[in-house]
Amino acid sequence: MRTLLILLSFTVALCVTAQAQTVTGRVTNPKGEPVSFATVRVKNTKTTVAADVDGAFKIRAATGQTLIISAANYATQEIIVQNPDNISVTLQVQEAGLNEVVVTALGQSKSKAKVGYSTASFNNEAITRASPISMLDGLQGKIAGADISTLSGTPGGSTKVVLRGYGVIGGGGNQPLYVIDGIPLSDALFNVAATGGNGPALSDYGNGMNDVNPADVENITVLKGTAAASLYGSQAKNGVILITTKRGKAGKMKVDFTSTFNLTEVGKLPTYQKEFGQGWGGTFILSENGSWGPKLDGKMRPWGATVDNSQLIKPFSAQNLRDFFDWGTESNNNISVSGGNDRTNYYFSYGNVFSDGILPSDVDRLQRHTLSLRTNTTYENFSISTSLNYINRNLNTPAKFSLSPFGNDIYTQLWQLPVDIPVKDFKAYNNKFFNVDNYFTPYAENPFYTLYENGSNQKSDRIYGKIDMTYKFTNELSAQFRFGGDFTNARTKIWNAVNAPSPGSWNAGNNVEGAARRPDIGSYQEQTDYNSILNGDFIVKYVKDLGKDFSLDVLGGVNYYQTQASNVTAAIQGLTVPKFYNLSNSDNPPTSSNGYAQKRLIGLYGQAIIGFKDQLYLTVNARNDWSSTLPIDHNAFFYPGANLSWIASNTFNLTNTGISLLKFRAAYGKTGADAAPYLVYPTLTQVAINQSNIYSGMRYGTVTFPFNGVNAFTINNNIGNQNLKPIITKEIEVGTEMRFLQNRVGIDAAYYDKQTEGQIFTVPIAPSTGYTGLVENIGVVSNRGVEVTFDAMPVRTNTVTWKLTYTFSKNWNKVLSLTQGLDKVIEATDGLSGGIEFDAIPGKPIGQYLSPYPVFAPDGKIVVDPNTAFPVQAADKVDIGTSQRDFSMGLVNVITIKDFQVGFSLDYRKGGVMYSGTADLTLFTGNALATAYNDRKPFVIPNSVNMTTGTDGKPVYTENKTVVTEANFSNYFYTNNNKALAYPMRLIDKSFVKLRDVTITYNLPKAWASKLRAANLSLTAYGRNFILWVPKSNPYVDPEVSNLGNDLTSEFGEYGAGVGPTTRTYGLTLRASF
Amino acid sequence: MRISNKIVAYTTGLVLLLSGCKKQLDINHDPNNPPVDEATPQLIFPGAVMSSAATIGGEYAILGMLWSEFATEDAFSSQYRNLDSYSATGSDLNTNYGELYTGALSDYQLVLDKSVAAEDWNFYLMATVMKAYSYATLVDIYDQVPFTEALQGVANLQPHFDAGDVIYDSLINEIDVALGKDFSARTNSDPGTADFIFGGDMAKWMQFANTLKLKLYLRMVNKNDAKAQAGITALYNNGGNFLTEDAAISTFTSVPGKQNPFYAYNIFSLNTTNNLRASITFLNWLKENSDPRIVSYFGSPTAIGIHQGDFQNTTDPTYANAATFVQAPTDPVQFISGPESYFMQAEARERYFGGDQAKELYDLGVTAAFNFWGFDASGFIAPGGAYEYPTAGTFDDKLDAIITQKWASLPGSHALEGWLERNRTGFPKSSPVYSTDPSWVPGEFVIAKATVIGQNYPKRLVIPDEERSTNKNTPDQVPITTPVWWGK
């Protein structure tokens, strides 16, 4: 239908011809150097050429016509043709300012002057300075109001991006919308739940946004606010990240080549105590998995299993855990070919990534190939641009959770090594002392076994692209049709080897503790995922000067958006032939499942911008959406927005004040968002009974159907809601942009106040209702915040420039209310019954930790139970902190000295706590630094009392004298026994300062470059994340990590045994243009 | 303005197109799960029964193993330390409580509704019996639970709790109503393979119903002996007709997901397989009586045990060699076992019929319990045998014998019953000293070494947090040392 409209539109064609001659000229900068490939256009015509490498151009133009000369990073200039020969054009270097064009909602380019809300833009150089393989990793700490975190040290892992705080309580939905060249880009996580279950995803296969090749990106613009994004509708309630890809430019063919190679090493590891060795309860025990033994004395001792009447010996002294890790390597190569003429431009690129992480073996490895082809064609009044991108990805990634009883994850094994056990010896995991039978402890598995025998792989093919056509009916009126899609197919395999200690062996119970290790029965799982987005827009635009003071800019459009996701999983549990991974290889029948989800949305929208005297711009916009995921009779929602921009520096004459730009902005926006599919109607589900905490991923005692050849269904435990309403986000934003001293200093500040209402959440309800959850619109979350970006150029001479950018953001987050009767919503737990909860509580920031906590006497003394020697646990859990940060700030410096450029950036995030699974396990095993407390001598908990009930029924407090004995020492640090104190030990301050990157670039002299026929040649040495400062109270992990996805639940921290360490990177990049 | 007219026309066309799009947007019916209207008794009942089995025969059985002193926590593992030290709080066993309501009881209710509509009295009786069994278990553990206002979904999000005796009376009444239905009606369907317990044999379901009533009446002897007597007398007047074999799911296999739920939890899923070690309380009783079942339960006639709740003792050199409780993935989950039926009948005969036939029923019980493991009990129950019925003894001696023998038949998925019956009868007896004391008598219960509730035994669980935190009508917390309504 829409295509037909476009075809109809061809019937109206306009053609302009003029009396012309050949005009020649040259474009230079103020230093007299050529501006290569500048664009030269004859005003009010389509005649466009590109200058050559030396800045020379030839164009057909009549005398008296105006030439418009533009080039990246230079101010556009107009020149009237008088003499056709040797026109000399000097372009001025353009600093950030008003003339800048920004991409706004729906991919519409707009002069920044007209924009009444905060935007932040980054060009390719800023994105790729330290050669990341994920396009947003280079912007960490560089955008005020954006929290960008890398969630693990594993290649291909997920990145989390949150703009202006968390607004959505339930079910994720806090990620921004990614739009690439006007088409939404899927950010789906192709995570795969553990075999046969519905627990947390087993491995992190990365999020969709990370697939985009950073080398292909021309520009990233971040629209943080609702006001800026509301025209995008439902998907954009958390802001939009607009990606503009590189395109060909008219002129001769240009080849760009970039090659980078780096080494990665393990970053922060938990700091261990170095005083006590293997054992438990103060006793040396050969088969223990903890460091609760005697003091390390350096003396030679036998260790491990007795095999063939022999035993190994080693000194009883601390070993280095770093020995476990390897150097990782990563190479990333990109080549692009681009060019074109005045009608058609093309851009083709190919990039690859080969990355192998810090774990020995190839259990952590990413291979990625990206291909892109883009064209732009203009024919008379019709222009068409296309983009086609293909990504092939092959990722191996280790499990993030224990897979009991099928196999194991690596970090659970690693943190269970006593400090004196030499990890690197275990690499020979088939050696008779370190194999399945005789590994030193039955409580864990040789980590190298896990590394080499278990793993997962995901191969994916992704195609995204678009076709975008514009027809100009007149200079004022045009119509645009854009259609695009994003299609991914991913195939995942997960394998776990089968093993069992041989009867009579050390780990079958023939050890000093008589403990037997449960066999790994092995498993194999395959999953195929398909994901697609289809998006179409038809937009009509009308631009008109209304007399000498007013301008009008109107657009209206219709949007069609559809997503589909499907998956098929099959798995076997228990292998017949060891190490043979095929669905046929089990005595047990394979289990399989599939899922399908579809949603569709239709939107109508309009926007008008009224300008007054180039100084005041008012934008009003509105959109109405119809969504398939809402009840069919109430599926429409409407939301308006408006923003105002006032260029005060155009209103007043500020020439002598040192103020080069003064702009004020104000905006109000509203967006509605629909629900996830299938939350409306009641259903049955196939029976699968788990006797476990749903958050833990551990499935104890599972019974599944069909059973005995009989299938069975049960009423879905979640009650759907046939009155479901959309989520509405409203935001008010005010801000200012000021530039001083010929643009050398600038400030951009914004204040916003955002409320997200009617959150869709499955509220836990009493099981006695027959259900566990009720889908409801609940609660209001408020985010208010301040964002400041300050930039300056303290030094600007012909040979030296120094630019710095400082960003500051602070967000006040608060859950204003929940549904009546609901005093909290549990977002996540540590998986232990009665342990730590991560909650949304009215009146507090979203993401509050409730922990078991001691009872205190009125004088503040801690009440200890004389039976246990540990504090009495308070009846209710206590709120002991928030995951929300106090503030974040970043500092970027770029110093150019002749042909050298040095840059570094710092990222500081202050405040907030997180749960650490690494802390949990290392406190349990006695490896954590904290466990050396009091030199492990028996102690009475300081300032403690016992409580008894007096004759009058009132509590009586007496001094506590019960000693935490040596045998009980380890229990002090463990949640099974000392609940009240041990749980809070697992919550740590997540403040950090990171030296994000340091780069040194040398632009090789032109003379050298030209010998290689290159226009530019540069070499960059870089380092990423190699300095990390954390508070002393966090001796455990890099606080950025999480293995709970990339939305709100990830703020909980690292779960299970944790994600393991992040990495430090050192590399070299060569860039060449021909 | 011809062009503008065109735009207006196009836009109008698009709006018309959109208004025809309602169908395009009606795609929100979950393709992954059938609509609730598709439910039939055959489709729902098997999963509900399995839910009862997986909870009562799963984690609740682990609680039963420890609190019946069949087993105790290993000194070098830590999985059940909180239970073995009686520090069970509102955060323990939440999942099983929730599963019973949402996976079993709500589905039994759906089966009842559907079978009433279809006049399918076979499923009606089956669902009634299983509902009563499951509710009674909740009452036995938690004392009060929501009943009259439960299972109503959004219609009542804060159900009131009902007193245990009221629930018991209602359950008995519901069983009577179900037993009174017309089982020859043409509308009845054959449950066949959808009945994991009896394969659709309705005669056995009637036995199950009667035996369950017997069990419910016996539970109330401390509280309302007259009602118990009247009810039991009525049962006998109706011909008795009690179970002679297990009401159990016995078709578990070694396939993951199809295993005995207690095995699947305790052996298959955990890091180490030896959390549950032989408790000296039970082990030494078996040894003292040279009971051959010691091999069935603990693998060897010379098995070593751990004193109840002594898991903090890592220095006793024998503890590392203590026997692990023997389990197999194919172990059954018994709701009421054949031996249990005989023991209950023996108690009833002893209480209300002057002991008539009590010895015979007791002997049948012991014999069936031994037979289950392939052993012959005849020497044990013969005169002079270790388990000879104390015909000449007092009522308490007889009850002691009946309940102790019942207790000895329960380890495994049926272990919860051992703790419940002790709460009701006080048998096996409590020892005044710990089992390390030379004067301790094997088989007498001792308070766990690691007790956190002082010198007391746990008699109930507190209402799980999952209910308390979402239901404002949850009663105030009662200490776990307080007996439930029928308790002693």
PDB file of N, CA, C and O in Angstrom, chain A residues 996-1013:
ATOM      1  N   ARG A 996      39.720   4.591  32.393  1.00  0.00           N
ATOM      2  CA  ARG A 996      39.067   3.842  31.332  1.00  0.00           C
ATOM      3  C   ARG A 996      40.014   3.548  30.177  1.00  0.00           C
ATOM      4  O   ARG A 996      40.058   2.451  29.655  1.00  0.00           O
ATOM      5  N   ASP A 997      40.691   4.592  29.750  1.00  0.00           N
ATOM      6  CA  ASP A 997      41.598   4.359  28.631  1.00  0.00           C
ATOM      7  C   ASP A 997      42.700   5.396  28.597  1.00  0.00           C
ATOM      8  O   ASP A 997      42.535   6.517  29.082  1.00  0.00           O
ATOM      9  N   VAL A 998      43.809   4.973  28.068  1.00  0.00           N
ATOM     10  CA  VAL A 998      44.921   5.874  27.786  1.00  0.00           C
ATOM     11  C   VAL A 998      45.320   5.590  26.351  1.00  0.00           C
ATOM     12  O   VAL A 998      45.482   4.428  25.974  1.00  0.00           O
ATOM     13  N   THR A 999      45.416   6.635  25.541  1.00  0.00           N
ATOM     14  CA  THR A 999      45.813   6.408  24.143  1.00  0.00           C
ATOM     15  C   THR A 999      46.933   7.368  23.759  1.00  0.00           C
ATOM     16  O   THR A 999      46.951   8.528  24.193  1.00  0.00           O
ATOM     17  N   ILE A1000      47.848   6.860  22.992  1.00  0.00           N
ATOM     18  CA  ILE A1000      48.898   7.717  22.421  1.00  0.00           C
ATOM     19  C   ILE A1000      48.903   7.449  20.934  1.00  0.00           C
ATOM     20  O   ILE A1000      49.112   6.312  20.494  1.00  0.00           O
ATOM     21  N   THR A1001      48.615   8.492  20.160  1.00  0.00           N
ATOM     22  CA  THR A1001      48.535   8.315  18.716  1.00  0.00           C
ATOM     23  C   THR A1001      49.627   9.143  18.043  1.00  0.00           C
ATOM     24  O   THR A1001      49.866  10.284  18.423  1.00  0.00           O
ATOM     25  N   TYR A1002      50.244   8.546  17.089  1.00  0.00           N
ATOM     26  CA  TYR A1002      51.249   9.264  16.305  1.00  0.00           C
ATOM     27  C   TYR A1002      50.786   9.259  14.863  1.00  0.00           C
ATOM     28  O   TYR A1002      50.594   8.201  14.263  1.00  0.00           O
ATOM     29  N   ASN A1003      50.525  10.458  14.347  1.00  0.00           N
ATOM     30  CA  ASN A1003      50.183  10.580  12.924  1.00  0.00           C
ATOM     31  C   ASN A1003      51.473  10.628  12.149  1.00  0.00           C
ATOM     32  O   ASN A1003      52.243  11.575  12.269  1.00  0.00           O
ATOM     33  N   LEU A1004      51.706   9.620  11.373  1.00  0.00           N
ATOM     34  CA  LEU A1004      52.974   9.566  10.660  1.00  0.00           C
ATOM     35  C   LEU A1004      53.044  10.703   9.655  1.00  0.00           C
ATOM     36  O   LEU A1004      52.033  11.085   9.070  1.00  0.00           O
ATOM     37  N   PRO A1005      54.229  11.269   9.483  1.00  0.00           N
ATOM     38  CA  PRO A1005      54.359  12.397   8.562  1.00  0.00           C
ATOM     39  C   PRO A1005      53.802  12.035   7.191  1.00  0.00           C
ATOM     40  O   PRO A1005      53.905  10.898   6.740  1.00  0.00           O
ATOM     41  N   LYS A1006      53.198  13.063   6.585  1.00  0.00           N
ATOM     42  CA  LYS A1006      52.556  12.867   5.273  1.00  0.00           C
ATOM     43  C   LYS A1006      53.532  12.254   4.273  1.00  0.00           C
ATOM     44  O   LYS A1006      53.161  11.453   3.427  1.00  0.00           O
ATOM     45  N   ALA A1007      54.794  12.661   4.413  1.00  0.00           N
ATOM     46  CA  ALA A1007      55.790  12.174   3.460  1.00  0.00           C
ATOM     47  C   ALA A1007      55.916  10.659   3.533  1.00  0.00           C
ATOM     48  O   ALA A1007      56.000   9.961   2.531  1.00  0.00           O
ATOM     49  N   TRP A1008      55.890  10.177   4.781  1.00  0.00           N
ATOM     50  CA  TRP A1008      55.980   8.727   4.954  1.00  0.00           C
ATOM     51  C   TRP A1008      54.732   8.070   4.403  1.00  0.00           C
ATOM     52  O   TRP A1008      54.780   7.060   3.735  1.00  0.00           O
ATOM     53  N   ALA A1009      53.607   8.713   4.752  1.00  0.00           N
ATOM     54  CA  ALA A1009      52.346   8.135   4.324  1.00  0.00           C
ATOM     55  C   ALA A1009      52.269   8.061   2.808  1.00  0.00           C
ATOM     56  O   ALA A1009      51.853   7.056   2.234  1.00  0.00           O
ATOM     57  N   SER A1010      52.714   9.128   2.166  1.00  0.00           N
ATOM     58  CA  SER A1010      52.554   9.157   0.718  1.00  0.00           C
ATOM     59  C   SER A1010      53.441   8.119   0.035  1.00  0.00           C
ATOM     60  O   SER A1010      53.148   7.677  -1.067  1.00  0.00           O
ATOM     61  N   LYS A1011      54.519   7.722   0.713  1.00  0.00           N
ATOM     62  CA  LYS A1011      55.326   6.646   0.143  1.00  0.00           C
ATOM     63  C   LYS A1011      54.501   5.364   0.009  1.00  0.00           C
ATOM     64  O   LYS A1011      54.736   4.533  -0.847  1.00  0.00           O
ATOM     65  N   LEU A1012      53.549   5.236   0.952  1.00  0.00           N
ATOM     66  CA  LEU A1012      52.659   4.069   0.885  1.00  0.00           C
ATOM     67  C   LEU A1012      51.387   4.414   0.122  1.00  0.00           C
ATOM     68  O   LEU A1012      50.406   3.694   0.185  1.00  0.00           O
ATOM     69  N   ARG A1013      51.437   5.577  -0.569  1.00  0.00           N
ATOM     70  CA  ARG A1013      50.261   6.086  -1.276  1.00  0.00           C
ATOM     71  C   ARG A1013      49.074   6.268  -0.326  1.00  0.00           C
ATOM     72  O   ARG A1013      47.922   6.123  -0.708  1.00  0.00           O
TER      73      ARG A1013
END
